[in-house]
Amino acid sequence: MNDRREHIVELIQKHDKVYIADLTNHFQVSTMTVRRDLSSLEKEGKIIRIHGGAVAAQPLRHETAYQVKENVNVVEKKAIAQEAASLIADHSTIILDSGTTTLELARCLKDREGLSVVTNDVLIAAELVNSSVDVIVTGGELQHEVGAMFGSHTERLLQSIYVDQCFLGVHSVDTAGQVRAPSIEKAKIKRLMIDSANETWVLADYSKIGHKAFAHVCHLEELVGIVTDEQSHARHLHDNMVVAKMQEEGGDL
Amino acid sequence: MNDRREHIVELIQKHDKVYIADLTNHFQVSTMTVRRDLSSLEKEGKIIRIHGGAVAAQPLRHETAYQVKENVNVVEKKAIAQEAASLIADHSTIILDSGTTTLELARCLKDREGLSVVTNDVLIAAELVNSSVDVIVTGGELQHEVGAMFGSHTERLLQSIYVDQCFLGVHSVDTAGQVRAPSIEKAKIKRLMIDSANETWVLADYSKIGHKAFAHVCHLEELVGIVTDEQSHARHLHDNMVVAKMQEEGGDL
DNA sequence: ACATTGTTGTTTATTTATAACAAAATTTAG
DNA sequence: CTAAATTTTGTTATAAATAAACAACAATGT
């Protein structure tokens, strides 16, 4: 029993939050036993109980990058995803880059007929398992928390294919129209995706515009366009960008 | 509005069941609007409302293979998974074959230190995104509903690696100890996994024992052992099988 | 005999559903 | 082409349904 309670504390410190249902599965005990463990541990001040589970008493570790990202600008991401979905024809083949905005796009495509999707994101692949879409997974090493795959294996598959369209999730588009990624490795993958597609679109909500991430991927002029939300117009968008806006009254920039 | 309602009916017929939360996201409307749509469609007899969503009025399509599989013998699968987890050392490298039992095993391994997992199942990979485990995804074409990857790409990766242990999910182990799979393609993948591992274990609950699926994979004697539940003893297990039982009082068969 | 766990029934918290009204959007009539 | 009328939608408050928490007791194992 003490082993289990120590283990519970460890689990909470690792994940910041645990659910009772998960703990009953993990230890194969009843909910009542878990509740008693949590009550006891809360009395000791080691954890704090919440409805359905418990959280760490001292949240030492900050939230993971991905957990933050997934819940930021959700409305904008959904709107961008819907706009991007309208650019995709049935019976075509596309690349979906790893990312939260492209994940939203995948959700919009679940019921499409005859669509083939190549992706380097296991969360996108998992989302499309129960769909009418054909999926090809690049494979490779899995990046923790994000779900992206990278490495030589990923690169080799990308080099062996050619698709109609590519949709990139990016970390920054700076004021000069440079598309940038947080690592050389990621930039390389994105570059390969661009080279394997007839046309490439960038998906980026306003929070990505104007920042300058580490590694250069390409210039917007090399691509067909960017799908973004109207708030981006308040920022410093270079003139000769091709921009597909979501709001119909706006038109190109 | 009528477009949306027709679309809702289509979605329900495709997925057998939809949730209001999903519909509000999909159409970007309020819950109230969705509720009114569902009420109206129920009055027309096209759907049947349930708490939190709606189901098809005439459930023409049977449940998908995977949805059935995932909810069958859950207790046995969890127990088998826990037993299998105890066979795995920290800081080792293993292959996890696609399957519901191996998915349970993956859940048991989330907090292991220094473990590396190679898998051909996107659901396993997605499960391990937020874990301490290093994951290598084989890549390849994705099989609908199951989440397994196959094809030349998968095979090439498996041929390029070597691991400590391999855990196979199988469709049948017949009375002669033949391990079998539902397709030649799948059998080929499993065979490659066996060849890429120092030792291979089969995970199979009692419902798999005694049946005879389509394609031959290997004989149990070629492997290190099988992890199963005690109900299997009631069935026709061949004598010279190596069996790791879950119940300690049992021992080898 | 004691500590631990699971089961049952009961209370509390949360989520989902409904109803009534106000704000847009659309249609129709003048 | 405007203005009333109708339809559709979103918001708020309230009610119903579900899930979670708790308490008391029985069962299990040490």
Coordinates of C-alpha atoms (C1' of nucleotides) in Angstrom, one line a residue:
Chain A
M1 CA 0.0 0.0 0.0
N2 CA 2.8 2.4 0.9
D3 CA 4.5 1.5 -2.3
R4 CA 1.4 2.4 -4.2
R5 CA 1.0 5.8 -2.4
E6 CA 4.6 6.7 -3.1
H7 CA 4.1 5.7 -6.7
I8 CA 1.0 7.9 -6.9
V9 CA 3.0 10.9 -5.6
E10 CA 5.7 10.2 -8.3
L11 CA 3.1 10.0 -11.0
I12 CA 1.5 13.3 -9.9
Q13 CA 4.9 15.0 -9.9
K14 CA 5.7 13.7 -13.3
H15 CA 2.4 14.6 -15.0
D16 CA 1.3 17.5 -12.8
K17 CA -2.2 15.9 -12.7
V18 CA -3.7 12.4 -12.5
Y19 CA -7.2 11.1 -12.8
I20 CA -8.7 8.5 -10.4
A21 CA -9.9 6.4 -13.4
D22 CA -6.3 6.2 -14.6
L23 CA -5.0 5.2 -11.2
T24 CA -7.5 2.5 -10.8
N25 CA -6.4 1.1 -14.1
H26 CA -2.7 1.5 -13.4
F27 CA -2.9 -0.3 -10.0
Q28 CA -5.9 -2.5 -10.7
V29 CA -7.7 -1.4 -7.5
S30 CA -11.1 0.0 -6.8
T31 CA -11.9 3.7 -6.9
M32 CA -12.5 3.7 -3.2
T33 CA -8.9 2.5 -2.5
V34 CA -7.5 5.3 -4.7
R35 CA -9.7 7.9 -3.0
R36 CA -8.4 6.8 0.4
D37 CA -4.8 7.0 -0.9
L38 CA -5.5 10.5 -2.2
S39 CA -7.2 11.7 1.0
S40 CA -4.3 10.4 3.0
L41 CA -1.7 12.0 0.8
E42 CA -3.6 15.3 0.9
K43 CA -3.6 15.2 4.7
E44 CA 0.2 14.8 4.5
G45 CA 0.3 17.9 2.2
K46 CA 2.0 16.0 -0.6
I47 CA -0.8 16.5 -3.1
I48 CA -3.9 18.5 -3.7
R49 CA -7.1 16.8 -4.6
I50 CA -9.4 17.9 -7.4
H51 CA -12.6 16.6 -8.7
G52 CA -11.8 13.3 -10.4
G53 CA -8.2 13.2 -9.4
A54 CA -5.4 15.2 -7.9
V55 CA -2.6 17.7 -8.7
A56 CA 0.9 18.3 -7.4
A57 CA 1.1 20.3 -4.2
Q58 CA 4.1 22.3 -5.5
P59 CA 3.7 22.6 -9.2
L60 CA 7.5 22.7 -9.7
R61 CA 7.6 21.8 -13.3
H62 CA 6.0 24.2 -15.7
E63 CA 3.5 23.0 -18.2
T64 CA 5.0 21.3 -21.2
A65 CA 5.4 23.2 -24.4
Y66 CA 2.8 21.2 -26.1
Q67 CA 0.1 21.3 -23.4
V68 CA 0.3 25.1 -23.5
K69 CA 0.3 25.2 -27.3
E70 CA -2.7 23.0 -27.7
N71 CA -4.9 25.3 -25.7
V72 CA -3.7 28.7 -27.1
N73 CA -5.6 30.5 -29.8
V74 CA -7.9 27.6 -30.4
V75 CA -10.6 29.6 -32.1
E76 CA -8.1 31.1 -34.5
K77 CA -6.6 27.7 -35.2
K78 CA -10.0 26.1 -36.0
A79 CA -10.9 29.0 -38.3
I80 CA -7.6 28.7 -40.1
A81 CA -8.1 25.0 -40.4
Q82 CA -11.5 25.3 -41.9
E83 CA -10.2 27.9 -44.4
A84 CA -7.3 25.6 -45.4
A85 CA -9.7 22.6 -45.7
S86 CA -11.6 24.5 -48.4
L87 CA -8.4 24.7 -50.4
I88 CA -8.1 20.9 -50.6
A89 CA -9.8 18.9 -53.3
D90 CA -11.3 15.4 -52.8
H91 CA -9.2 12.7 -54.4
S92 CA -5.9 14.6 -53.9
T93 CA -2.8 13.8 -51.9
I94 CA -1.4 16.2 -49.4
I95 CA 1.3 16.5 -46.7
L96 CA 0.3 17.6 -43.2
D97 CA 3.2 18.8 -41.2
S98 CA 3.3 18.3 -37.5
G99 CA 1.6 20.9 -35.4
T100 CA -1.6 21.9 -33.5
T101 CA -3.0 23.9 -36.4
T102 CA -2.5 21.1 -38.8
L103 CA -4.1 18.7 -36.3
E104 CA -7.2 20.9 -36.5
L105 CA -7.0 20.7 -40.2
A106 CA -6.9 16.9 -40.0
R107 CA -10.0 17.0 -38.0
C108 CA -11.7 18.9 -40.7
L109 CA -10.7 16.3 -43.3
K110 CA -12.0 13.2 -41.6
D111 CA -15.0 12.7 -43.8
R112 CA -13.4 13.5 -47.2
E113 CA -13.6 11.0 -50.0
G114 CA -10.5 9.6 -51.6
L115 CA -8.1 11.9 -49.8
S116 CA -4.5 10.7 -49.0
V117 CA -2.5 12.3 -46.3
V118 CA 1.2 12.0 -45.6
T119 CA 2.1 13.1 -42.1
N120 CA 5.0 13.2 -39.7
D121 CA 2.8 13.6 -36.6
V122 CA 1.5 10.6 -34.7
L123 CA -1.3 12.6 -33.2
I124 CA -2.6 13.5 -36.6
A125 CA -2.2 9.9 -37.7
A126 CA -4.1 8.7 -34.6
E127 CA -6.8 11.2 -35.2
L128 CA -7.3 9.9 -38.7
V129 CA -7.4 6.2 -37.8
N130 CA -11.2 6.2 -37.8
S131 CA -11.7 8.2 -41.0
S132 CA -12.2 7.8 -44.7
V133 CA -8.8 9.2 -45.3
D134 CA -5.8 7.1 -46.4
V135 CA -2.8 7.9 -44.3
I136 CA 0.9 7.4 -44.8
V137 CA 3.1 7.9 -41.7
T138 CA 6.7 9.0 -42.3
G139 CA 8.0 7.1 -39.3
G140 CA 11.2 8.0 -37.4
E141 CA 12.1 9.1 -33.9
L142 CA 9.3 10.5 -31.9
Q143 CA 9.7 13.9 -30.3
H144 CA 8.3 13.9 -26.8
E145 CA 5.2 16.0 -26.0
V146 CA 4.8 17.2 -29.5
G147 CA 4.2 14.0 -31.4
A148 CA 6.4 14.9 -34.4
M149 CA 8.7 12.4 -36.0
F150 CA 12.1 13.3 -37.4
G151 CA 15.4 11.7 -38.3
S152 CA 16.9 10.0 -41.4
H153 CA 14.0 7.7 -41.7
T154 CA 11.5 10.5 -41.9
E155 CA 13.7 12.3 -44.5
R156 CA 14.1 9.3 -46.6
L157 CA 10.3 8.8 -47.0
L158 CA 9.7 12.4 -47.8
Q159 CA 12.3 12.2 -50.5
S160 CA 10.5 9.3 -52.1
I161 CA 7.1 11.0 -52.6
Y162 CA 5.4 13.8 -54.5
V163 CA 2.0 15.3 -53.6
D164 CA -0.4 17.9 -54.7
Q165 CA -0.3 20.1 -51.7
C166 CA 1.6 20.6 -48.5
F167 CA 0.4 22.4 -45.4
L168 CA 3.1 23.6 -43.0
G169 CA 2.7 24.5 -39.4
V170 CA 5.4 27.0 -38.6
H171 CA 6.8 28.6 -35.5
S172 CA 7.4 32.1 -36.9
V173 CA 7.0 34.2 -40.0
D174 CA 9.2 37.3 -39.6
T175 CA 8.5 40.7 -40.9
A176 CA 10.6 40.1 -44.0
G177 CA 8.5 37.0 -44.9
Q178 CA 11.0 34.5 -43.7
V179 CA 9.5 31.2 -42.5
R180 CA 11.4 29.9 -39.6
A181 CA 11.5 26.8 -37.4
P182 CA 12.9 26.1 -33.8
S183 CA 15.6 23.7 -34.9
I184 CA 17.7 22.9 -38.0
E185 CA 16.3 19.4 -37.9
K186 CA 12.7 20.6 -38.2
A187 CA 13.6 23.2 -40.8
K188 CA 15.2 20.4 -42.9
I189 CA 12.0 18.3 -42.7
K190 CA 9.9 21.2 -43.7
R191 CA 12.2 22.0 -46.6
L192 CA 11.9 18.4 -47.8
M193 CA 8.1 18.7 -47.5
I194 CA 8.1 21.8 -49.7
D195 CA 10.2 20.1 -52.3
S196 CA 7.9 17.1 -52.4
A197 CA 4.8 19.1 -53.1
N198 CA 3.4 20.9 -56.1
E199 CA 2.1 23.7 -53.9
T200 CA 2.8 24.6 -50.3
W201 CA 0.7 26.6 -47.9
V202 CA 1.7 28.0 -44.5
L203 CA -0.8 27.9 -41.6
A204 CA 0.0 30.5 -38.9
D205 CA -2.2 32.4 -36.5
Y206 CA -1.4 35.9 -35.6
S207 CA 0.9 35.0 -32.7
K208 CA 3.4 33.5 -35.1
I209 CA 3.7 36.6 -37.3
G210 CA 6.5 39.0 -36.6
H211 CA 8.6 36.7 -34.5
K212 CA 11.9 35.2 -35.5
A213 CA 12.6 31.6 -34.6
F214 CA 16.0 29.9 -34.9
A215 CA 16.3 28.1 -38.3
H216 CA 15.5 29.4 -41.7
V217 CA 13.1 27.3 -43.8
C218 CA 12.2 29.4 -46.8
H219 CA 10.7 32.7 -47.9
L220 CA 7.0 33.1 -48.3
E221 CA 7.4 34.1 -51.9
E222 CA 8.6 30.5 -52.7
L223 CA 5.2 29.2 -51.5
V224 CA 1.7 29.6 -52.8
G225 CA 0.4 31.4 -49.8
I226 CA -0.3 31.7 -46.1
V227 CA -3.6 31.0 -44.3
T228 CA -3.9 33.2 -41.2
D229 CA -6.5 35.2 -39.2
E230 CA -7.4 38.8 -39.5
Q231 CA -5.5 39.9 -36.4
S232 CA -2.3 39.3 -38.5
H233 CA -3.1 42.5 -40.4
A234 CA -2.4 44.6 -37.4
R235 CA 1.1 43.2 -37.5
H236 CA 3.9 43.8 -39.9
L237 CA 3.1 41.8 -42.9
H238 CA 5.4 42.4 -45.9
D239 CA 3.6 43.7 -49.0
N240 CA 4.3 41.0 -51.5
M241 CA 3.0 38.1 -49.4
V242 CA 0.3 36.1 -50.9
V243 CA -2.3 35.8 -48.1
A244 CA -5.5 33.9 -48.1
K245 CA -7.6 35.5 -45.4
M246 CA -10.4 33.9 -43.6
Q247 CA -12.8 36.9 -43.7
E248 CA -14.3 37.1 -47.1
E249 CA -14.6 40.9 -47.2
G250 CA -10.9 41.2 -46.8
G251 CA -9.3 39.6 -49.9
D252 CA -5.6 39.5 -50.5
L253 CA -3.3 41.7 -48.6
Chain B
M1 CA -29.5 25.5 -41.5
N2 CA -30.9 22.6 -43.5
D3 CA -27.5 21.9 -44.9
R4 CA -26.2 21.6 -41.4
R5 CA -28.9 19.2 -40.4
E6 CA -28.4 17.0 -43.4
H7 CA -24.7 17.0 -42.6
I8 CA -25.4 16.0 -39.1
V9 CA -27.4 13.0 -40.2
E10 CA -24.6 12.0 -42.5
L11 CA -22.1 12.3 -39.7
I12 CA -24.2 10.1 -37.4
Q13 CA -24.7 7.5 -40.1
K14 CA -21.0 7.4 -40.7
H15 CA -19.8 7.2 -37.1
D16 CA -23.0 5.7 -35.5
K17 CA -22.7 8.2 -32.7
V18 CA -21.8 11.9 -32.4
Y19 CA -21.3 14.2 -29.4
I20 CA -22.8 17.7 -29.1
A21 CA -19.4 19.1 -28.2
D22 CA -17.9 17.7 -31.5
L23 CA -20.8 19.2 -33.5
T24 CA -20.4 22.6 -32.0
N25 CA -16.8 22.5 -32.9
H26 CA -17.4 21.2 -36.4
F27 CA -20.0 23.8 -37.3
Q28 CA -18.8 26.6 -35.0
V29 CA -22.3 27.1 -33.5
S30 CA -23.6 27.2 -30.0
T31 CA -24.7 24.1 -28.1
M32 CA -28.3 25.3 -28.2
T33 CA -28.3 25.4 -31.9
V34 CA -27.0 21.8 -32.1
R35 CA -29.6 20.7 -29.5
R36 CA -32.4 22.2 -31.5
D37 CA -31.1 20.5 -34.7
L38 CA -31.0 17.1 -32.8
S39 CA -34.5 17.6 -31.3
S40 CA -35.8 18.4 -34.8
L41 CA -34.1 15.5 -36.4
E42 CA -35.4 13.2 -33.7
K43 CA -38.9 14.3 -34.3
E44 CA -38.4 13.4 -38.0
G45 CA -37.3 10.0 -36.8
K46 CA -33.9 10.3 -38.5
I47 CA -31.8 10.0 -35.4
I48 CA -32.2 9.1 -31.7
R49 CA -30.9 11.4 -29.1
I50 CA -28.8 10.3 -26.2
H51 CA -27.3 12.1 -23.3
G52 CA -24.5 14.3 -24.7
G53 CA -25.2 13.6 -28.3
A54 CA -27.2 11.3 -30.7
V55 CA -27.1 7.9 -32.4
A56 CA -28.3 6.6 -35.7
A57 CA -32.0 5.7 -35.9
Q58 CA -31.3 2.5 -37.9
P59 CA -27.8 1.3 -36.9
L60 CA -27.2 -0.2 -40.3
R61 CA -23.5 -0.5 -40.1
H62 CA -22.1 -2.9 -37.5
E63 CA -19.4 -1.7 -35.1
T64 CA -16.0 -1.6 -36.6
A65 CA -13.6 -4.5 -35.9
Y66 CA -11.4 -2.3 -33.7
Q67 CA -14.2 -0.8 -31.7
V68 CA -15.3 -4.3 -30.8
K69 CA -11.8 -5.5 -30.1
E70 CA -10.9 -2.7 -27.8
N71 CA -13.7 -3.4 -25.4
V72 CA -13.5 -7.2 -25.3
N73 CA -11.6 -9.0 -22.5
V74 CA -10.3 -5.7 -21.2
V75 CA -9.6 -7.2 -17.8
E76 CA -7.6 -10.1 -19.2
K77 CA -5.7 -7.7 -21.5
K78 CA -4.7 -5.4 -18.7
A79 CA -3.5 -8.3 -16.6
I80 CA -1.5 -9.8 -19.4
A81 CA 0.0 -6.4 -20.1
Q82 CA 1.0 -6.0 -16.4
E83 CA 2.6 -9.4 -16.5
A84 CA 4.5 -8.6 -19.7
A85 CA 5.6 -5.3 -18.2
S86 CA 7.4 -7.2 -15.5
L87 CA 9.5 -9.0 -18.1
I88 CA 10.9 -5.7 -19.4
A89 CA 14.1 -4.2 -17.9
D90 CA 14.7 -0.5 -17.6
H91 CA 17.2 0.9 -20.2
S92 CA 16.3 -1.8 -22.7
T93 CA 15.0 -1.5 -26.3
I94 CA 11.8 -3.4 -27.3
I95 CA 9.4 -3.8 -30.2
L96 CA 5.7 -3.4 -29.5
D97 CA 3.6 -5.0 -32.3
S98 CA 0.3 -3.4 -33.2
G99 CA -2.7 -4.5 -31.1
T100 CA -5.0 -3.8 -28.2
T101 CA -3.1 -5.9 -25.8
T102 CA 0.2 -4.3 -26.7
L103 CA -1.5 -0.9 -26.3
E104 CA -2.3 -1.9 -22.8
L105 CA 1.3 -2.9 -22.3
A106 CA 2.4 0.5 -23.6
R107 CA 0.3 2.2 -21.0
C108 CA 2.1 0.2 -18.3
L109 CA 5.4 1.4 -19.6
K110 CA 4.8 5.1 -19.6
D111 CA 6.9 5.9 -16.6
R112 CA 9.8 3.7 -17.3
E113 CA 13.3 5.2 -17.3
G114 CA 15.6 4.8 -20.3
L115 CA 13.2 2.6 -22.2
S116 CA 13.2 2.7 -26.0
V117 CA 10.1 1.4 -27.9
V118 CA 9.9 0.6 -31.6
T119 CA 6.3 0.3 -32.8
N120 CA 4.2 0.0 -35.9
D121 CA 1.0 1.2 -34.2
V122 CA 0.2 5.0 -34.2
L123 CA -2.2 4.6 -31.3
I124 CA 0.7 3.2 -29.2
A125 CA 2.9 6.0 -30.4
A126 CA 0.3 8.6 -29.6
E127 CA -0.2 7.0 -26.1
L128 CA 3.6 7.4 -25.5
V129 CA 3.9 11.0 -26.7
N130 CA 3.6 12.2 -23.1
S131 CA 5.9 9.7 -21.4
S132 CA 9.5 9.1 -20.5
V133 CA 9.9 6.5 -23.1
D134 CA 11.8 7.0 -26.4
V135 CA 9.7 6.0 -29.3
I136 CA 10.7 5.0 -32.9
V137 CA 7.8 4.8 -35.3
T138 CA 8.2 2.4 -38.2
G139 CA 6.1 4.5 -40.6
G140 CA 4.2 3.2 -43.6
E141 CA 0.7 3.0 -44.8
L142 CA -1.9 3.2 -42.0
Q143 CA -4.6 0.5 -41.7
H144 CA -8.0 2.1 -41.0
E145 CA -9.6 1.5 -37.6
V146 CA -6.7 -0.5 -36.3
G147 CA -3.9 2.0 -36.3
A148 CA -1.3 -0.5 -37.6
M149 CA 1.3 0.5 -40.2
F150 CA 2.5 -1.8 -43.0
G151 CA 4.1 -1.8 -46.3
S152 CA 7.6 -1.7 -47.7
H153 CA 8.5 1.3 -45.6
T154 CA 7.6 -0.5 -42.4
E155 CA 9.6 -3.5 -43.5
R156 CA 12.7 -1.6 -44.3
L157 CA 12.9 0.0 -40.9
L158 CA 12.4 -3.3 -39.1
Q159 CA 15.2 -4.8 -41.2
S160 CA 17.6 -2.1 -40.0
I161 CA 17.2 -2.5 -36.3
Y162 CA 17.9 -5.1 -33.5
V163 CA 16.3 -5.0 -30.1
D164 CA 16.3 -6.8 -26.8
Q165 CA 12.7 -8.0 -26.7
C166 CA 9.7 -8.1 -29.0
F167 CA 6.1 -8.4 -27.9
L168 CA 3.7 -9.7 -30.5
G169 CA -0.1 -9.3 -30.4
V170 CA -1.5 -12.2 -32.3
H171 CA -4.8 -13.2 -33.8
S172 CA -4.6 -16.9 -33.1
V173 CA -2.5 -19.6 -31.5
D174 CA -3.8 -22.9 -32.7
T175 CA -3.7 -26.2 -30.9
A176 CA -0.4 -27.2 -32.4
G177 CA 1.3 -24.1 -31.2
Q178 CA 1.2 -22.3 -34.5
V179 CA 1.1 -18.5 -34.2
R180 CA -1.1 -17.1 -37.0
A181 CA -2.1 -13.7 -38.4
P182 CA -5.1 -12.5 -40.5
S183 CA -3.1 -11.6 -43.5
I184 CA 0.2 -12.5 -45.3
E185 CA 1.2 -8.9 -45.0
K186 CA 0.8 -8.8 -41.2
A187 CA 2.5 -12.2 -40.8
K188 CA 5.5 -10.8 -42.8
I189 CA 5.8 -7.8 -40.5
K190 CA 5.6 -10.0 -37.4
R191 CA 8.2 -12.4 -38.8
L192 CA 10.5 -9.4 -39.4
M193 CA 9.9 -8.3 -35.8
I194 CA 10.9 -11.7 -34.5
D195 CA 14.1 -11.7 -36.6
S196 CA 15.0 -8.2 -35.2
A197 CA 14.7 -9.2 -31.6
N198 CA 16.9 -11.2 -29.2
E199 CA 13.8 -12.7 -27.6
T200 CA 10.1 -12.6 -28.6
W201 CA 7.0 -13.0 -26.4
V202 CA 3.5 -13.5 -27.6
L203 CA 0.6 -11.8 -25.8
A204 CA -2.7 -13.6 -26.2
D205 CA -5.8 -13.8 -24.0
Y206 CA -7.8 -17.0 -23.9
S207 CA -10.1 -16.0 -26.8
K208 CA -7.1 -16.3 -29.2
I209 CA -6.1 -19.7 -28.1
G210 CA -7.3 -22.7 -30.2
H211 CA -8.4 -20.7 -33.2
K212 CA -6.7 -20.8 -36.6
A213 CA -6.2 -17.5 -38.5
F214 CA -5.2 -17.2 -42.1
A215 CA -1.4 -16.8 -42.3
H216 CA 1.3 -18.6 -40.6
V217 CA 3.8 -16.6 -38.6
C218 CA 5.9 -19.0 -36.6
H219 CA 5.8 -21.8 -34.0
L220 CA 5.7 -21.0 -30.3
E221 CA 8.8 -23.1 -29.8
E222 CA 10.8 -20.6 -31.8
L223 CA 9.9 -17.9 -29.3
V224 CA 10.7 -17.4 -25.6
G225 CA 7.2 -17.7 -24.4
I226 CA 3.6 -16.7 -24.3
V227 CA 1.9 -14.4 -21.8
T228 CA -1.8 -15.4 -21.3
D229 CA -4.5 -15.6 -18.7
E230 CA -5.5 -18.7 -16.7
Q231 CA -8.6 -19.4 -18.8
S232 CA -6.3 -20.5 -21.5
H233 CA -5.6 -23.7 -19.5
A234 CA -9.1 -24.8 -20.0
R235 CA -8.3 -24.9 -23.8
H236 CA -6.1 -27.1 -25.8
L237 CA -2.6 -25.9 -25.1
H238 CA 0.1 -28.1 -26.5
D239 CA 2.4 -29.5 -23.9
N240 CA 5.8 -28.1 -25.0
M241 CA 4.7 -24.5 -25.0
V242 CA 6.6 -22.2 -22.7
V243 CA 3.9 -20.3 -20.8
A244 CA 4.3 -17.4 -18.5
K245 CA 1.1 -17.4 -16.5
M246 CA -0.3 -14.5 -14.6
Q247 CA -1.4 -16.4 -11.6
E248 CA 1.7 -17.2 -9.5
E249 CA 0.4 -20.4 -8.1
G250 CA 0.3 -21.9 -11.6
G251 CA 3.8 -21.8 -12.9
D252 CA 4.7 -23.1 -16.3
L253 CA 2.3 -25.3 -18.2
Chain C
dA1 C1' -7.0 -9.2 15.7
dC2 C1' -5.6 -5.8 12.8
dA3 C1' -4.9 -3.4 8.6
dT4 C1' -6.4 -3.1 4.0
dT5 C1' -9.6 -3.4 0.4
dG6 C1' -14.1 -3.8 -2.1
dT7 C1' -19.2 -3.2 -2.0
dT8 C1' -23.4 -0.8 -1.2
dG9 C1' -26.2 3.0 -0.5
dT10 C1' -26.3 8.0 0.1
dT11 C1' -24.9 12.7 -0.6
dT12 C1' -22.6 16.2 -3.2
dA13 C1' -20.6 18.2 -7.5
dT14 C1' -20.6 18.6 -12.3
dT15 C1' -22.4 18.2 -16.6
dT16 C1' -26.1 18.2 -19.8
dA17 C1' -30.8 19.5 -21.1
dT18 C1' -34.6 22.6 -21.3
dA19 C1' -37.2 26.9 -21.4
dA20 C1' -37.7 31.7 -22.0
dC21 C1' -36.1 35.8 -23.8
dA22 C1' -33.1 39.0 -26.7
dA23 C1' -30.3 39.8 -30.8
dA24 C1' -29.2 38.9 -35.6
dA25 C1' -30.3 37.5 -40.0
dT26 C1' -33.6 36.5 -43.5
dT27 C1' -38.0 36.9 -45.7
dT28 C1' -42.0 39.2 -47.1
dA29 C1' -45.2 43.1 -47.8
dG30 C1' -46.0 47.7 -48.7
Chain D
dC1 C1' -36.0 50.0 -51.1
dT2 C1' -37.4 50.3 -46.6
dA3 C1' -39.9 48.3 -42.5
dA4 C1' -42.5 44.9 -40.4
dA5 C1' -42.7 39.9 -39.7
dT6 C1' -40.6 35.6 -39.4
dT7 C1' -36.9 32.5 -38.7
dT8 C1' -32.7 31.4 -36.8
dT9 C1' -29.4 31.8 -33.3
dG10 C1' -27.1 33.0 -28.9
dT11 C1' -27.6 34.0 -23.8
dT12 C1' -29.3 33.4 -19.4
dA13 C1' -31.5 31.0 -15.7
dT14 C1' -33.4 26.8 -14.1
dA15 C1' -34.2 21.7 -14.1
dA16 C1' -32.8 17.0 -15.0
dA17 C1' -29.3 13.5 -15.5
dT18 C1' -24.9 11.8 -14.7
dA19 C1' -20.6 11.2 -12.4
dA20 C1' -17.8 11.7 -8.4
dA21 C1' -17.2 11.7 -3.4
dC22 C1' -18.1 10.0 1.0
dA23 C1' -19.6 6.8 4.9
dA24 C1' -20.6 2.4 6.8
dC25 C1' -20.1 -2.3 6.7
dA26 C1' -18.5 -6.9 4.8
dA27 C1' -14.7 -9.5 3.0
dT28 C1' -10.0 -10.6 2.5
dG29 C1' -5.4 -11.4 3.8
dT30 C1' -1.5 -10.9 7.0

